CSV table of C-alpha atoms in Angstrom, one decimal:
chain,number,residue,atom,x,y,z
X,1,MET,CA,11.6,-22.3,-17.7
X,2,ASN,CA,10.9,-23.5,-21.6
X,3,ALA,CA,11.4,-20.9,-24.0
X,4,ALA,CA,9.4,-21.4,-25.6
X,5,TYR,CA,6.5,-19.8,-22.3
X,6,ARG,CA,8.1,-16.1,-22.8
X,7,ARG,CA,8.6,-15.7,-27.0
X,8,PRO,CA,5.3,-13.9,-27.0
X,9,TYR,CA,6.3,-11.1,-25.2
X,10,GLU,CA,9.9,-11.4,-25.1
X,11,ALA,CA,9.2,-10.7,-28.7
X,12,ARG,CA,7.0,-7.4,-28.1
X,13,THR,CA,8.8,-5.9,-25.0
X,14,PRO,CA,12.0,-4.1,-26.0
X,15,ALA,CA,14.3,-4.8,-23.9
X,16,ARG,CA,15.7,-2.0,-22.2
X,17,PRO,CA,13.3,0.8,-22.6
X,18,ARG,CA,14.8,4.2,-21.3
X,19,GLY,CA,10.9,5.6,-20.5
X,20,PHE,CA,7.3,5.4,-21.4
X,21,TRP,CA,7.8,7.5,-25.3
X,22,HIS,CA,10.2,4.1,-26.3
X,23,TYR,CA,6.9,2.4,-25.9
X,24,ARG,CA,5.0,2.3,-29.7
X,25,ASP,CA,1.3,1.7,-31.0
X,26,GLY,CA,-0.7,4.1,-28.8
X,27,VAL,CA,-3.8,3.5,-29.8
X,28,VAL,CA,-6.9,1.7,-28.2
X,29,GLY,CA,-8.0,-0.6,-31.1
X,30,ARG,CA,-11.5,-2.0,-31.3
X,31,ARG,CA,-11.0,-4.5,-28.7
X,32,GLU,CA,-10.2,-2.2,-26.6
X,33,ARG,CA,-13.0,-0.2,-27.2
X,34,ALA,CA,-15.6,-2.7,-27.1
X,35,ALA,CA,-14.7,-3.7,-24.0
X,36,LEU,CA,-13.8,-0.7,-21.6
X,37,ALA,CA,-17.3,0.1,-23.3
X,38,GLY,CA,-19.0,-3.2,-21.7
X,39,ALA,CA,-17.4,-2.9,-19.1
X,40,SER,CA,-19.3,0.9,-18.4
X,41,VAL,CA,-22.1,-0.4,-19.3
X,42,ALA,CA,-21.9,-3.2,-16.7
X,43,LEU,CA,-21.1,-0.1,-13.9
X,44,GLY,CA,-24.0,1.5,-15.1
X,45,ALA,CA,-26.3,-0.7,-14.9
X,46,ALA,CA,-25.4,-1.6,-11.2
X,47,ILE,CA,-25.3,1.6,-9.9
X,48,GLY,CA,-28.6,2.4,-11.5
X,49,TRP,CA,-30.1,-0.9,-10.0
X,50,GLY,CA,-28.8,-0.4,-6.8
X,51,ALA,CA,-30.4,2.8,-7.2
X,52,TRP,CA,-33.8,1.8,-7.5
X,53,LEU,CA,-33.2,-1.4,-5.5
X,54,ALA,CA,-32.6,1.8,-2.8
X,55,HIS,CA,-35.4,3.7,-3.2
X,56,HIS,CA,-37.6,0.9,-3.2
X,57,GLY,CA,-36.7,-0.3,0.4
X,58,ALA,CA,-34.5,-2.7,-0.7
X,59,ALA,CA,-31.3,-4.0,2.0
X,60,ILE,CA,-28.3,-2.4,-0.2
X,61,LEU,CA,-26.4,-1.3,2.6
X,62,LEU,CA,-24.3,0.0,1.7
X,63,SER,CA,-24.4,3.6,2.5
X,64,GLY,CA,-25.5,5.4,-1.0
X,65,ALA,CA,-22.6,4.1,-3.2
X,66,GLN,CA,-23.3,1.4,-4.5
X,67,PRO,CA,-21.8,-1.3,-6.2
X,68,LEU,CA,-19.1,1.0,-4.1
X,69,MET,CA,-19.7,0.3,-0.2
X,70,GLY,CA,-20.0,4.1,1.4
X,71,PRO,CA,-21.6,7.3,0.8
X,72,LEU,CA,-20.8,10.0,-1.5
X,73,GLY,CA,-19.8,13.3,-0.1
X,74,VAL,CA,-17.1,15.3,-1.6
X,75,HIS,CA,-13.6,16.4,-0.3
X,76,VAL,CA,-10.4,17.5,-1.4
X,77,GLY,CA,-8.0,18.7,0.8
X,78,PRO,CA,-3.9,19.1,0.1
X,79,ALA,CA,-3.6,15.2,-0.3
X,80,THR,CA,-5.6,15.5,-3.3
X,81,ALA,CA,-3.4,17.9,-5.0
X,82,ALA,CA,0.0,15.4,-3.2
X,83,CYS,CA,-1.7,13.2,-4.9
X,84,VAL,CA,-2.2,14.7,-8.5
X,85,VAL,CA,1.2,15.4,-8.0
X,86,PHE,CA,2.4,12.3,-7.5
X,87,GLY,CA,0.4,10.7,-10.0
X,88,VAL,CA,1.7,12.7,-12.6
X,89,ALA,CA,5.5,11.9,-11.2
X,90,ALA,CA,4.6,7.9,-11.2
X,91,ALA,CA,2.8,7.8,-14.7
X,92,TRP,CA,5.7,10.0,-16.8
X,93,TRP,CA,9.0,8.0,-15.1
X,94,LEU,CA,7.9,5.0,-13.6
X,95,PRO,CA,7.9,2.7,-17.1
X,96,GLY,CA,11.6,4.2,-17.3
X,97,VAL,CA,12.8,3.4,-14.1
X,98,MET,CA,11.1,0.3,-13.4
X,99,ALA,CA,13.5,-0.3,-16.8
X,100,ARG,CA,16.7,0.3,-15.3
X,101,LEU,CA,16.2,-0.3,-12.2
X,102,ARG,CA,18.9,-4.0,-11.1
X,103,TRP,CA,15.6,-6.8,-10.1
X,104,PRO,CA,15.8,-6.2,-6.2
X,105,LYS,CA,15.8,-2.8,-6.1
X,106,MET,CA,13.4,-3.0,-8.7
X,107,LEU,CA,11.2,-4.5,-6.2
X,108,VAL,CA,11.4,-3.2,-3.3
X,109,THR,CA,10.9,0.4,-5.5
X,110,ALA,CA,7.5,-1.6,-6.6
X,111,ALA,CA,6.1,-2.0,-3.0
X,112,ALA,CA,7.5,1.7,-1.5
X,113,VAL,CA,5.7,2.8,-4.9
X,114,THR,CA,2.4,0.9,-4.2
X,115,ALA,CA,2.8,2.5,0.0
X,116,VAL,CA,3.0,6.1,-0.9
X,117,TRP,CA,-0.1,5.9,-3.2
X,118,SER,CA,-1.3,4.0,-1.1
X,119,VAL,CA,-1.2,6.7,1.7
X,120,LEU,CA,-1.6,9.6,0.1
X,121,LEU,CA,-4.6,7.8,-1.4
X,122,ALA,CA,-6.3,8.0,2.4
X,123,LEU,CA,-4.8,11.2,3.7
X,124,VAL,CA,-7.5,12.5,1.5
X,125,PRO,CA,-10.2,12.6,3.8
X,126,GLY,CA,-7.2,13.9,6.9
X,127,VAL,CA,-4.8,11.7,8.6
X,128,HIS,CA,-7.9,10.8,11.2
X,129,ASP,CA,-10.4,9.7,9.3
X,130,GLY,CA,-8.0,8.1,6.1
X,131,LEU,CA,-6.0,5.8,8.4
X,132,ILE,CA,-6.7,5.3,11.5
X,133,LYS,CA,-11.1,5.8,11.8
X,134,PRO,CA,-10.9,2.9,9.9
X,135,ILE,CA,-9.3,-0.1,11.9
X,136,ILE,CA,-11.2,1.2,15.4
X,137,ALA,CA,-14.5,1.1,14.2
X,138,ARG,CA,-16.4,-1.4,16.0
X,139,ASP,CA,-16.6,-3.5,13.7
X,140,SER,CA,-13.4,-4.1,13.4
X,141,TYR,CA,-10.8,-6.5,15.0
X,142,LEU,CA,-8.9,-4.3,17.5
X,143,SER,CA,-12.2,-4.0,19.5
X,144,ASP,CA,-11.9,-7.3,20.2
X,145,VAL,CA,-8.7,-7.7,20.6
X,146,HIS,CA,-7.6,-7.0,25.0
X,147,ALA,CA,-10.6,-10.0,25.0
X,148,TRP,CA,-8.6,-12.5,23.9
X,149,HIS,CA,-7.1,-14.8,25.3
X,150,GLY,CA,-5.1,-18.5,24.2
X,151,ALA,CA,-7.9,-21.0,26.1
X,152,LEU,CA,-10.4,-18.7,23.2
X,153,LEU,CA,-9.4,-20.9,20.1
X,154,ALA,CA,-11.5,-24.4,21.1
X,155,HIS,CA,-14.3,-21.7,21.3
X,156,PHE,CA,-14.3,-19.0,18.6
X,157,ILE,CA,-17.0,-21.0,16.5
X,158,ASP,CA,-19.2,-20.5,19.9
X,159,ARG,CA,-19.1,-16.4,19.9
X,160,ILE,CA,-19.7,-16.8,15.5
X,161,PRO,CA,-23.8,-16.5,15.4
X,162,VAL,CA,-25.9,-14.2,15.8
X,163,GLY,CA,-26.7,-13.2,19.1
X,164,ALA,CA,-24.4,-15.6,21.0
X,165,PRO,CA,-23.1,-14.7,24.2
X,166,GLY,CA,-20.2,-12.0,23.8
X,167,GLN,CA,-20.1,-12.1,19.9
X,168,TRP,CA,-17.1,-11.6,17.8
X,169,ALA,CA,-17.6,-8.8,16.0
X,170,THR,CA,-18.7,-8.3,12.2
X,171,HIS,CA,-14.6,-9.0,10.7
X,172,VAL,CA,-14.1,-11.3,13.3
X,173,GLY,CA,-16.9,-13.8,13.3
X,174,GLY,CA,-16.8,-13.1,9.6
X,175,HIS,CA,-12.5,-14.8,9.4
X,176,PRO,CA,-10.8,-17.3,11.2
X,177,PRO,CA,-9.1,-16.2,13.9
X,178,GLY,CA,-6.0,-15.8,11.9
X,179,ALA,CA,-6.0,-12.0,12.0
X,180,LEU,CA,-7.4,-11.4,15.3
X,181,LEU,CA,-4.6,-13.4,16.0
X,182,SER,CA,-2.1,-11.8,13.6
X,183,PHE,CA,-3.6,-8.0,15.8
X,184,TRP,CA,-3.3,-9.7,19.3
X,185,ALA,CA,0.4,-10.8,18.5
X,186,LEU,CA,1.5,-7.2,17.8
X,187,ASP,CA,-0.1,-5.5,20.8
X,188,ARG,CA,1.6,-8.5,23.3
X,189,VAL,CA,5.0,-6.7,21.3
X,190,GLY,CA,4.1,-3.4,22.9
X,191,LEU,CA,2.6,-2.6,19.0
X,192,GLY,CA,-1.2,-2.4,19.6
X,193,ALA,CA,-1.0,1.0,18.5
X,194,PRO,CA,-3.9,1.6,15.6
X,195,GLY,CA,-1.1,3.3,13.5
X,196,PHE,CA,0.6,-0.2,13.6
X,197,ALA,CA,-2.3,-1.9,12.6
X,198,ALA,CA,-2.7,0.4,9.4
X,199,ALA,CA,0.7,0.2,9.2
X,200,LEU,CA,0.6,-4.2,8.7
X,201,CYS,CA,-2.3,-3.8,6.1
X,202,ILE,CA,-0.2,-1.1,4.0
X,203,ALA,CA,2.6,-3.9,4.1
X,204,GLY,CA,0.4,-6.4,3.3
X,205,GLY,CA,-0.9,-4.6,0.2
X,206,ALA,CA,2.1,-3.2,-0.9
X,207,ALA,CA,4.4,-6.5,-0.5
X,208,ALA,CA,2.4,-8.2,-2.9
X,209,VAL,CA,2.6,-6.2,-5.8
X,210,PRO,CA,6.2,-7.7,-5.8
X,211,ALA,CA,4.9,-10.9,-5.7
X,212,VAL,CA,3.2,-10.7,-8.4
X,213,LEU,CA,6.0,-9.5,-10.7
X,214,VAL,CA,8.1,-12.5,-9.5
X,215,SER,CA,5.6,-14.7,-10.4
X,216,VAL,CA,5.3,-13.0,-14.2
X,217,ARG,CA,9.1,-13.1,-14.2
X,218,VAL,CA,9.4,-17.1,-13.8
X,219,LEU,CA,6.4,-17.2,-16.1
X,220,ALA,CA,6.8,-14.8,-19.0
X,221,GLY,CA,10.7,-13.3,-18.3
X,222,ASP,CA,12.4,-10.4,-16.8
X,223,GLY,CA,10.6,-7.7,-19.8
X,224,PRO,CA,7.3,-8.4,-19.4
X,225,ALA,CA,7.3,-8.6,-15.6
X,226,ARG,CA,8.7,-5.1,-15.7
X,227,ALA,CA,6.9,-3.4,-18.1
X,228,LEU,CA,3.8,-5.1,-16.4
X,229,ALA,CA,5.0,-3.0,-12.6
X,230,PRO,CA,4.3,0.1,-12.9
X,231,TYR,CA,0.4,-0.9,-13.7
X,232,LEU,CA,0.2,-2.8,-10.7
X,233,CYS,CA,2.2,0.4,-8.8
X,234,LEU,CA,-0.9,2.6,-10.2
X,235,LEU,CA,-4.2,0.5,-9.1
X,236,PRO,CA,-7.5,1.9,-8.3
X,237,ILE,CA,-7.2,-0.7,-5.2
X,238,ALA,CA,-4.7,1.4,-3.3
X,239,VAL,CA,-7.6,3.4,-2.3
X,240,TRP,CA,-8.7,0.4,-0.2
X,241,ILE,CA,-4.9,-1.2,0.8
X,242,ALA,CA,-4.6,1.9,3.3
X,243,VAL,CA,-6.2,0.5,5.5
X,244,SER,CA,-7.8,-2.8,5.4
X,245,PRO,CA,-6.8,-5.8,6.8
X,246,ASP,CA,-7.3,-7.3,3.7
X,247,ALA,CA,-4.1,-5.9,2.3
X,248,TYR,CA,-2.7,-7.9,4.6
X,249,PHE,CA,-4.2,-11.2,3.3
X,250,ALA,CA,-3.2,-10.2,0.1
X,251,GLY,CA,0.9,-9.7,0.6
X,252,ILE,CA,0.7,-13.3,2.7
X,253,ALA,CA,-1.7,-15.2,0.0
X,254,GLY,CA,0.4,-12.8,-3.3
X,255,TRP,CA,3.8,-14.9,-1.6
X,256,GLY,CA,2.6,-18.0,-0.4
X,257,VAL,CA,2.0,-18.1,-4.4
X,258,ALA,CA,4.9,-16.4,-5.7
X,259,LEU,CA,6.5,-19.1,-3.8
X,260,LEU,CA,5.0,-21.8,-5.7
X,261,ALA,CA,5.7,-20.3,-8.5
X,262,ILE,CA,9.5,-20.3,-8.1
X,263,ALA,CA,9.6,-23.7,-6.6
X,264,GLY,CA,7.9,-25.1,-9.8
X,265,ASN,CA,11.0,-23.2,-11.9
X,266,HIS,CA,13.4,-25.6,-9.6
X,267,ARG,CA,14.5,-29.0,-10.4
X,268,GLY,CA,15.4,-31.3,-7.8
X,269,TRP,CA,15.6,-30.1,-3.9
X,270,ARG,CA,15.9,-27.2,-4.4
X,271,GLY,CA,12.5,-26.1,-5.5
X,272,ALA,CA,11.4,-28.2,-2.3
X,273,ILE,CA,12.3,-24.9,0.5
X,274,PRO,CA,9.7,-22.7,-1.8
X,275,ALA,CA,7.6,-25.1,-2.2
X,276,LEU,CA,7.9,-25.6,1.4
X,277,ALA,CA,8.2,-22.2,2.8
X,278,GLY,CA,4.6,-21.0,0.2
X,279,GLY,CA,3.1,-24.4,1.5
X,280,LEU,CA,3.4,-22.4,5.0
X,281,LEU,CA,1.8,-19.1,4.3
X,282,LEU,CA,-0.9,-20.1,1.8
X,283,GLY,CA,-1.8,-22.5,4.8
X,284,TRP,CA,-2.0,-19.3,7.3
X,285,ALA,CA,-4.2,-17.6,4.0
X,286,LEU,CA,-7.2,-19.8,4.5
X,287,LEU,CA,-6.3,-18.8,9.3
X,288,LEU,CA,-6.5,-15.4,7.9
X,289,SER,CA,-9.9,-15.6,5.7
X,290,TYR,CA,-11.3,-18.7,4.5
X,291,GLY,CA,-12.5,-16.9,1.3
X,292,LEU,CA,-8.6,-17.1,0.3
X,293,VAL,CA,-9.7,-21.0,-0.1
X,294,LEU,CA,-10.5,-19.8,-3.6
X,295,ILE,CA,-6.3,-18.1,-4.6
X,296,ALA,CA,-6.2,-22.0,-4.6
X,297,PRO,CA,-7.0,-22.1,-8.7
X,298,VAL,CA,-4.0,-19.3,-9.1
X,299,ALA,CA,-2.0,-21.3,-7.6
X,300,VAL,CA,-2.4,-24.7,-9.4
X,301,ALA,CA,-1.6,-22.2,-12.1
X,302,VAL,CA,1.9,-20.9,-11.6
X,303,VAL,CA,2.9,-24.8,-11.4
X,304,LEU,CA,1.2,-26.7,-14.0
X,305,VAL,CA,1.0,-24.2,-16.8
X,306,GLN,CA,5.4,-24.8,-16.0
X,307,ARG,CA,4.4,-28.3,-16.7
X,308,ARG,CA,4.9,-29.6,-12.6
X,309,PHE,CA,2.9,-31.1,-10.7
X,310,TRP,CA,5.6,-32.4,-7.6
X,311,PRO,CA,5.7,-28.3,-6.5
X,312,LEU,CA,2.0,-28.9,-5.1
X,313,VAL,CA,2.3,-32.4,-3.9
X,314,VAL,CA,5.2,-31.1,-1.5
X,315,ALA,CA,3.2,-27.1,-0.5
X,316,ALA,CA,0.2,-29.8,0.9
X,317,LEU,CA,2.0,-30.6,3.5
X,318,PRO,CA,2.7,-27.3,5.6
X,319,VAL,CA,-0.9,-26.7,4.1
X,320,ALA,CA,-2.7,-29.6,6.0
X,321,LEU,CA,-0.2,-28.9,9.4
X,322,VAL,CA,-1.4,-25.4,10.4
X,323,VAL,CA,-5.3,-26.3,9.2
X,324,ALA,CA,-4.6,-30.1,11.5
X,325,GLY,CA,-2.6,-27.6,14.0
X,326,PHE,CA,-5.5,-24.7,15.3
X,327,ALA,CA,-7.3,-28.4,14.8
X,328,TRP,CA,-5.8,-29.8,17.5
X,329,GLY,CA,-6.6,-25.5,19.4
X,330,GLY,CA,-9.9,-26.7,19.1
X,331,PHE,CA,-11.3,-24.2,16.2
X,332,TRP,CA,-11.9,-26.8,13.0
X,333,TRP,CA,-11.7,-24.9,9.9
X,334,TRP,CA,-14.7,-26.4,8.3
X,335,HIS,CA,-16.8,-25.8,10.8
X,336,GLY,CA,-16.3,-22.5,11.4
X,337,LEU,CA,-16.8,-22.0,7.5
X,338,ARG,CA,-20.5,-23.6,8.2
X,339,VAL,CA,-21.2,-21.9,10.8
X,340,THR,CA,-20.2,-18.0,9.3
X,341,GLU,CA,-22.3,-18.5,6.4
X,342,GLN,CA,-25.0,-19.4,9.0
X,343,ARG,CA,-24.4,-16.2,10.4
X,344,VAL,CA,-24.1,-14.8,7.1
X,345,HIS,CA,-27.4,-15.3,6.1
X,346,ASP,CA,-29.0,-14.7,9.5
X,347,GLY,CA,-27.5,-10.9,9.4
X,348,ARG,CA,-28.0,-7.8,7.8
X,349,ALA,CA,-25.5,-8.7,4.7
X,350,GLY,CA,-28.7,-11.7,4.8
X,351,ALA,CA,-31.1,-9.7,3.3
X,352,ARG,CA,-28.8,-8.4,0.7
X,353,PRO,CA,-30.8,-9.3,-2.6
X,354,TYR,CA,-28.2,-12.4,-4.4
X,355,GLY,CA,-28.7,-11.7,-8.2
X,356,TYR,CA,-28.0,-7.2,-7.3
X,357,PHE,CA,-25.0,-8.5,-6.0
X,358,VAL,CA,-23.3,-10.6,-8.2
X,359,LEU,CA,-23.7,-7.6,-10.9
X,360,ALA,CA,-22.4,-5.0,-8.2
X,361,ASP,CA,-19.4,-7.5,-7.5
X,362,ALA,CA,-17.9,-7.3,-11.3
X,363,ALA,CA,-18.7,-3.6,-11.4
X,364,VAL,CA,-16.5,-3.2,-8.4
X,365,ALA,CA,-14.5,-5.0,-9.5
X,366,VAL,CA,-14.3,-3.3,-13.3
X,367,ILE,CA,-13.5,0.0,-10.4
X,368,ALA,CA,-10.7,-1.8,-8.9
X,369,LEU,CA,-8.7,-2.9,-11.9
X,370,GLY,CA,-9.7,0.5,-14.0
X,371,PRO,CA,-9.2,0.2,-17.8
X,372,ALA,CA,-5.6,-0.5,-18.5
X,373,VAL,CA,-6.7,-3.9,-16.9
X,374,ILE,CA,-10.3,-3.8,-18.5
X,375,ALA,CA,-7.8,-3.0,-21.9
X,376,GLY,CA,-5.2,-5.7,-21.4
X,377,ALA,CA,-7.1,-8.0,-21.4
X,378,THR,CA,-8.4,-8.3,-24.8
X,379,ARG,CA,-5.7,-8.9,-25.1
X,380,ILE,CA,-3.6,-11.2,-23.0
X,381,ARG,CA,-1.6,-14.0,-23.8
X,382,ARG,CA,-0.6,-17.8,-22.5
X,383,PRO,CA,1.0,-18.3,-19.9
X,384,LEU,CA,-0.5,-15.2,-18.0
X,385,GLY,CA,-3.2,-16.1,-19.7
X,386,TRP,CA,-3.7,-18.6,-17.5
X,387,ILE,CA,-3.3,-17.3,-14.3
X,388,VAL,CA,-6.1,-14.1,-15.3
X,389,GLY,CA,-7.7,-16.8,-16.3
X,390,ALA,CA,-7.7,-18.6,-12.8
X,391,ALA,CA,-8.1,-15.7,-11.1
X,392,ALA,CA,-11.1,-14.8,-12.5
X,393,THR,CA,-12.3,-17.9,-12.0
X,394,ALA,CA,-11.7,-17.1,-8.1
X,395,VAL,CA,-13.3,-14.2,-8.0
X,396,ALA,CA,-16.3,-15.5,-9.9
X,397,LEU,CA,-16.7,-18.6,-7.5
X,398,ALA,CA,-16.9,-15.7,-4.6
X,399,ALA,CA,-19.6,-13.9,-6.3
X,400,VAL,CA,-22.0,-16.7,-7.3
X,401,SER,CA,-21.6,-17.8,-3.6
X,402,GLY,CA,-23.4,-15.6,-2.5
X,403,LEU,CA,-21.2,-15.0,0.7
X,404,ALA,CA,-19.5,-11.9,-1.0
X,405,ARG,CA,-22.5,-9.2,-0.9
X,406,GLY,CA,-20.3,-6.2,-1.8
X,407,GLU,CA,-18.1,-4.5,-0.4
X,408,VAL,CA,-15.2,-7.0,-2.4
X,409,GLU,CA,-13.2,-3.8,-3.0
X,410,ARG,CA,-12.0,-4.9,0.1
X,411,ILE,CA,-12.8,-8.0,-0.5
X,412,TRP,CA,-12.1,-9.7,-3.2
X,413,LEU,CA,-7.7,-7.8,-2.8
X,414,PRO,CA,-5.8,-11.0,-2.6
X,415,PHE,CA,-7.4,-12.2,-5.8
X,416,TYR,CA,-7.3,-8.2,-7.7
X,417,PRO,CA,-3.5,-8.4,-7.8
X,418,TRP,CA,-3.8,-11.7,-10.1
X,419,LEU,CA,-6.2,-10.5,-12.7
X,420,ALA,CA,-4.4,-7.1,-12.8
X,421,VAL,CA,-1.6,-9.0,-14.7
X,422,ALA,CA,-4.5,-8.6,-18.0
X,423,ALA,CA,-2.2,-5.1,-18.0
X,424,ALA,CA,0.4,-7.2,-19.6
X,425,GLY,CA,-2.2,-7.2,-22.8
X,426,LEU,CA,-0.8,-4.3,-23.6
X,427,ILE,CA,2.8,-4.1,-23.4
X,428,GLY,CA,4.6,-2.6,-26.5
X,429,ARG,CA,2.0,0.1,-26.5
X,430,ARG,CA,2.5,4.0,-24.4
X,431,PRO,CA,1.5,3.4,-21.1
X,432,GLY,CA,1.8,7.2,-20.3
X,433,GLY,CA,-2.3,7.5,-20.8
X,434,TRP,CA,-3.4,4.5,-19.4
X,435,LEU,CA,-1.0,4.6,-16.3
X,436,GLY,CA,-2.9,8.3,-16.4
X,437,ALA,CA,-6.6,6.3,-16.3
X,438,GLN,CA,-5.8,4.4,-13.9
X,439,ILE,CA,-5.0,7.1,-11.2
X,440,GLY,CA,-7.7,9.1,-11.9
X,441,VAL,CA,-9.8,6.8,-11.8
X,442,ALA,CA,-8.1,6.7,-8.4
X,443,ILE,CA,-8.5,10.0,-6.9
X,444,VAL,CA,-12.1,10.6,-8.1
X,445,VAL,CA,-12.5,7.2,-5.7
X,446,GLN,CA,-11.3,8.4,-3.3
X,447,THR,CA,-12.9,12.2,-3.8
X,448,VAL,CA,-16.3,11.9,-3.5
X,449,ILE,CA,-16.6,8.7,-2.0
X,450,VAL,CA,-16.4,9.1,1.9
X,451,GLY,CA,-15.2,4.9,2.1
X,452,HIS,CA,-15.5,3.0,5.1
X,453,TRP,CA,-12.0,1.3,4.5
């Protein structure tokens, strides 16, 4: 990698900081204040407008906690105290720990911290309500697992439309068959209990963090990746990692992109192997969620920013093979997308007001990413700025498409870790307070909203 890419961040990052106190300049500048004020205004507008629409009978369908999904209802328990203790300890020690650990151990630690943080938050409403109930809901994938058999692939699309014979559950019919096949495979090997499905979701969400860190290290160097790690581990999106299947999607797509970043950092045939593996994962991601076609800008950015192009050509082959394989089995991706679009418009979600949800989706992203990411975005530099820009383009396209009308706290989980790279703009500043703010947002959300996932 050309050293010029690393200078803007390496110059601001101590080689081996020993703790968060080693970082200097903890002042919140005018840029950060302006960004946080703007985000607060957007959030307030989404809350107020949503309440007004709901009062006048509009089909918001968010159960009262707009722009987030779920009814309001304070619940505090022993897990709340555990979250506070864990959060304080992580904000104090994690920056120093991430700076000292060897790289492989640091990646494992990052994934473990993310998983533990998400599980602790999920336990606030209790084990059943937090970890089991979302995964066994009647509109979830597990409700249709036992109805699946191999011959159904050719007839998968026939059961998508509203009112179709044997109509799929909401989440199954809103996605390609890859997600249902994943949970069906767990069931076939004897891991069909809800706890195993929840573990798959948590593991996927946790795996997305080291995937982003690997990409950041390739593009900007070791120091920035280590400094960014605590912010990624403690994102407020942890509230929805356990137990949303979209977290599993995030891990698959994240490592697909990371492998392309690695491929772009190699010359010759050695880069072909990670490019092929990355393409295979990205091809599978397309069969998990239609929306993951929008991970393409991020995948392209991590390669082009290294002034490479050939890894994209190599990766396109396994992507095409995965999609073609399912088409040969009877499921054509594009046809499935068109029928699913019609299902959305014909169903209850199609009645949601388009204009409101463009704003509401942006407000949800503000909550899911937290103040540290919003502030860091004001000072993000190249090459990481290109990654953040690509992810922002992806979610903007998703918002204006009209298919993501609400519930993007989980739908956009594959994109949030890449947007969170914007926290690299805080490198060189004291992280303790920013991490505390991130933790506070997650605890407040989980305490006052009875979430569906």
